Amino acid sequence: MSNRTFTMIKPDAVKNGHIGNILQMINAAGFRIIAMKYTRISLEQAGKFYEVHSARPFYGELTEFMSSGPIVAAILEKDNAVADFRTLIGATNPAEAAEGTVRKLYATSIGENAVHGSDSDENAKIEGDFFFNGLERF
Ligand code: GDP
């Protein structure tokens, strides 16, 4: 069990003005911010980040959406970080997300679902390394 996960506040949530509310929920749930940046990824970078999904029918839509505007990327620390963060954000589809979760509150559809959260310790490391170098972590 690792104590770190990686998240992005996705372009829909940024555009809709939810950065502050989502960061508040992350802090209130006991996560410590190790690294954070406000940035925008290209279509090519989005393709690389989501390469594991390249065979899925929604891959084009997903990569276009994720490169459509700025995001907030962050590495978060807490005991049981990966699983606890996925509990905090809720199911991929906001229609199925539990009450009080980030996606229930702020996602608009299964594609534009407000936040990303790593699905394993291994991917948390790969994804954090995609965005941050050693000097950007505290
Ligand atoms: P997650 O781990 O909960 O983010 O879900 P997945 O790993 O299954 O999917 C990755 C991301 O792809 C999701 O967060 C959505 O943004 C997007 N996605 C998943 N399923 C669909 C879908 O059916 N349609 C579209 N447009 N996007 C999807």
Coordinates of C-alpha atoms and ligand atoms in Angstrom, one line a residue:
M1 CA 0.0 0.0 0.0
S2 CA 1.4 3.3 -1.0
N3 CA 0.5 6.7 0.5
R4 CA 0.4 8.7 -2.6
T5 CA -2.0 9.3 -5.5
F6 CA -2.2 11.6 -8.5
T7 CA -5.2 13.7 -9.5
M8 CA -6.3 16.2 -12.1
I9 CA -9.1 18.7 -11.8
K10 CA -10.3 18.3 -15.4
P11 CA -11.1 21.1 -17.9
D12 CA -14.9 21.0 -17.2
A13 CA -14.5 21.6 -13.5
V14 CA -11.9 24.3 -14.1
K15 CA -14.2 26.1 -16.6
N16 CA -17.2 25.8 -14.3
G17 CA -15.3 27.5 -11.4
H18 CA -14.9 24.4 -9.1
I19 CA -11.2 24.5 -8.4
G20 CA -11.5 26.0 -5.0
N21 CA -14.4 23.8 -3.9
I22 CA -12.6 20.6 -5.0
L23 CA -9.3 21.6 -3.3
Q24 CA -11.3 22.3 -0.2
M25 CA -12.8 18.8 -0.3
I26 CA -9.3 17.3 -0.9
N27 CA -7.9 19.1 2.2
A28 CA -10.9 18.4 4.3
A29 CA -10.5 14.6 3.5
G30 CA -7.0 14.8 5.0
F31 CA -4.8 14.7 1.9
R32 CA -1.6 16.7 1.9
I33 CA -0.5 18.4 -1.3
I34 CA 3.0 17.2 -2.4
A35 CA 3.0 18.9 -5.8
M36 CA 0.6 21.0 -7.7
K37 CA 0.4 22.9 -11.0
Y38 CA -2.1 24.8 -13.2
T39 CA -1.3 23.8 -16.8
R40 CA -2.7 22.6 -20.1
I41 CA -1.7 19.5 -22.0
S42 CA -1.6 19.0 -25.7
L43 CA -3.6 16.4 -27.6
E44 CA -0.5 14.4 -28.0
Q45 CA 0.3 14.5 -24.3
A46 CA -3.3 13.6 -23.4
G47 CA -2.9 10.6 -25.8
K48 CA 0.2 9.5 -24.0
F49 CA -1.3 10.0 -20.5
Y50 CA -4.3 7.9 -21.5
E51 CA -2.5 5.4 -23.7
V52 CA -3.9 2.4 -21.6
H53 CA -7.3 3.4 -23.0
S54 CA -6.2 3.7 -26.6
A55 CA -8.4 0.8 -27.7
R56 CA -11.5 2.1 -26.0
P57 CA -14.2 3.7 -28.2
F58 CA -14.1 7.0 -26.2
Y59 CA -10.3 7.5 -26.5
G60 CA -10.6 10.3 -29.1
E61 CA -13.3 12.1 -27.2
L62 CA -11.3 11.7 -23.9
T63 CA -8.0 13.0 -25.2
E64 CA -9.7 15.9 -27.0
F65 CA -11.6 16.9 -23.8
M66 CA -8.5 16.6 -21.6
S67 CA -6.5 18.9 -23.9
S68 CA -9.4 21.4 -24.4
G69 CA -8.5 23.7 -21.5
P70 CA -6.4 24.2 -18.4
I71 CA -6.3 21.6 -15.6
V72 CA -4.9 21.4 -12.1
A73 CA -2.6 18.4 -11.6
A74 CA -1.5 17.3 -8.2
I75 CA 0.3 14.6 -6.2
L76 CA -1.5 13.9 -2.9
E77 CA -0.4 12.1 0.2
K78 CA -2.4 10.2 2.8
D79 CA -2.6 6.7 4.3
N80 CA -4.3 4.5 1.7
A81 CA -4.2 7.4 -0.7
V82 CA -5.3 5.6 -4.0
A83 CA -8.4 3.9 -2.5
D84 CA -9.4 6.8 -0.2
F85 CA -9.2 9.3 -3.1
R86 CA -11.3 7.1 -5.3
T87 CA -13.9 7.0 -2.6
L88 CA -13.8 10.8 -2.3
I89 CA -14.3 11.3 -6.0
G90 CA -17.0 8.6 -6.6
A91 CA -17.9 6.5 -9.6
T92 CA -16.7 7.3 -13.1
N93 CA -20.3 8.0 -14.2
P94 CA -21.7 10.9 -12.0
A95 CA -25.2 9.3 -12.3
E96 CA -23.8 6.4 -10.3
A97 CA -21.6 8.4 -7.9
A98 CA -22.5 8.4 -4.2
E99 CA -24.0 11.5 -2.5
G100 CA -21.4 14.0 -1.4
T101 CA -18.6 12.8 -3.7
V102 CA -16.7 15.2 -6.0
R103 CA -18.2 13.7 -9.1
K104 CA -21.8 13.7 -7.8
L105 CA -21.4 17.4 -6.9
Y106 CA -19.4 18.7 -9.9
A107 CA -19.3 16.2 -12.8
T108 CA -21.6 16.7 -15.8
S109 CA -21.3 13.4 -17.7
I110 CA -19.3 10.1 -17.7
G111 CA -16.7 11.8 -20.0
E112 CA -16.6 15.3 -18.4
N113 CA -16.4 14.0 -14.9
A114 CA -14.6 16.8 -13.0
V115 CA -11.6 14.9 -11.6
H116 CA -9.1 12.1 -12.3
G117 CA -7.8 9.8 -9.6
S118 CA -5.2 7.1 -10.1
D119 CA -6.5 3.5 -10.0
S120 CA -3.3 1.8 -8.5
D121 CA -0.1 2.6 -6.7
E122 CA 1.8 1.8 -9.8
N123 CA -0.2 4.2 -12.0
A124 CA 0.0 6.9 -9.3
K125 CA 3.7 6.9 -9.6
I126 CA 3.7 6.8 -13.4
E127 CA 1.2 9.6 -13.6
G128 CA 2.9 11.8 -11.0
D129 CA 6.2 11.4 -12.8
F130 CA 4.4 12.5 -16.1
F131 CA 3.8 15.9 -14.6
F132 CA 6.3 16.6 -11.9
N133 CA 10.1 16.5 -11.5
G134 CA 11.9 16.1 -8.1
L135 CA 12.3 19.9 -7.6
E136 CA 8.5 20.4 -7.8
R137 CA 7.6 18.1 -4.8
F138 CA 7.5 19.2 -1.2
Ligands
GDP1 P1 -11.8 6.5 -13.9 O1 -10.7 5.7 -13.4 O2 -13.0 6.5 -12.9 O3 -11.4 7.9 -14.3 O4 -12.4 5.8 -15.2 P2 -11.8 5.0 -16.4 O5 -10.3 4.7 -16.1 O6 -12.7 3.8 -16.7 O7 -11.8 6.0 -17.6 C1 -10.9 7.1 -17.7 C2 -11.7 8.3 -18.1 O8 -12.2 8.1 -19.4 C3 -12.9 8.7 -17.3 O9 -12.6 9.4 -16.1 C4 -13.8 9.5 -18.2 O10 -13.3 10.8 -18.3 C5 -13.5 8.8 -19.5 N1 -14.5 7.8 -19.9 C6 -14.8 6.6 -19.3 N2 -15.8 6.0 -19.9 C7 -16.3 6.9 -20.8 C8 -17.3 6.8 -21.8 O11 -18.1 5.9 -21.8 N3 -17.5 7.9 -22.6 C9 -16.6 9.0 -22.6 N4 -16.8 10.0 -23.4 N5 -15.6 9.1 -21.7 C10 -15.4 8.0 -20.8

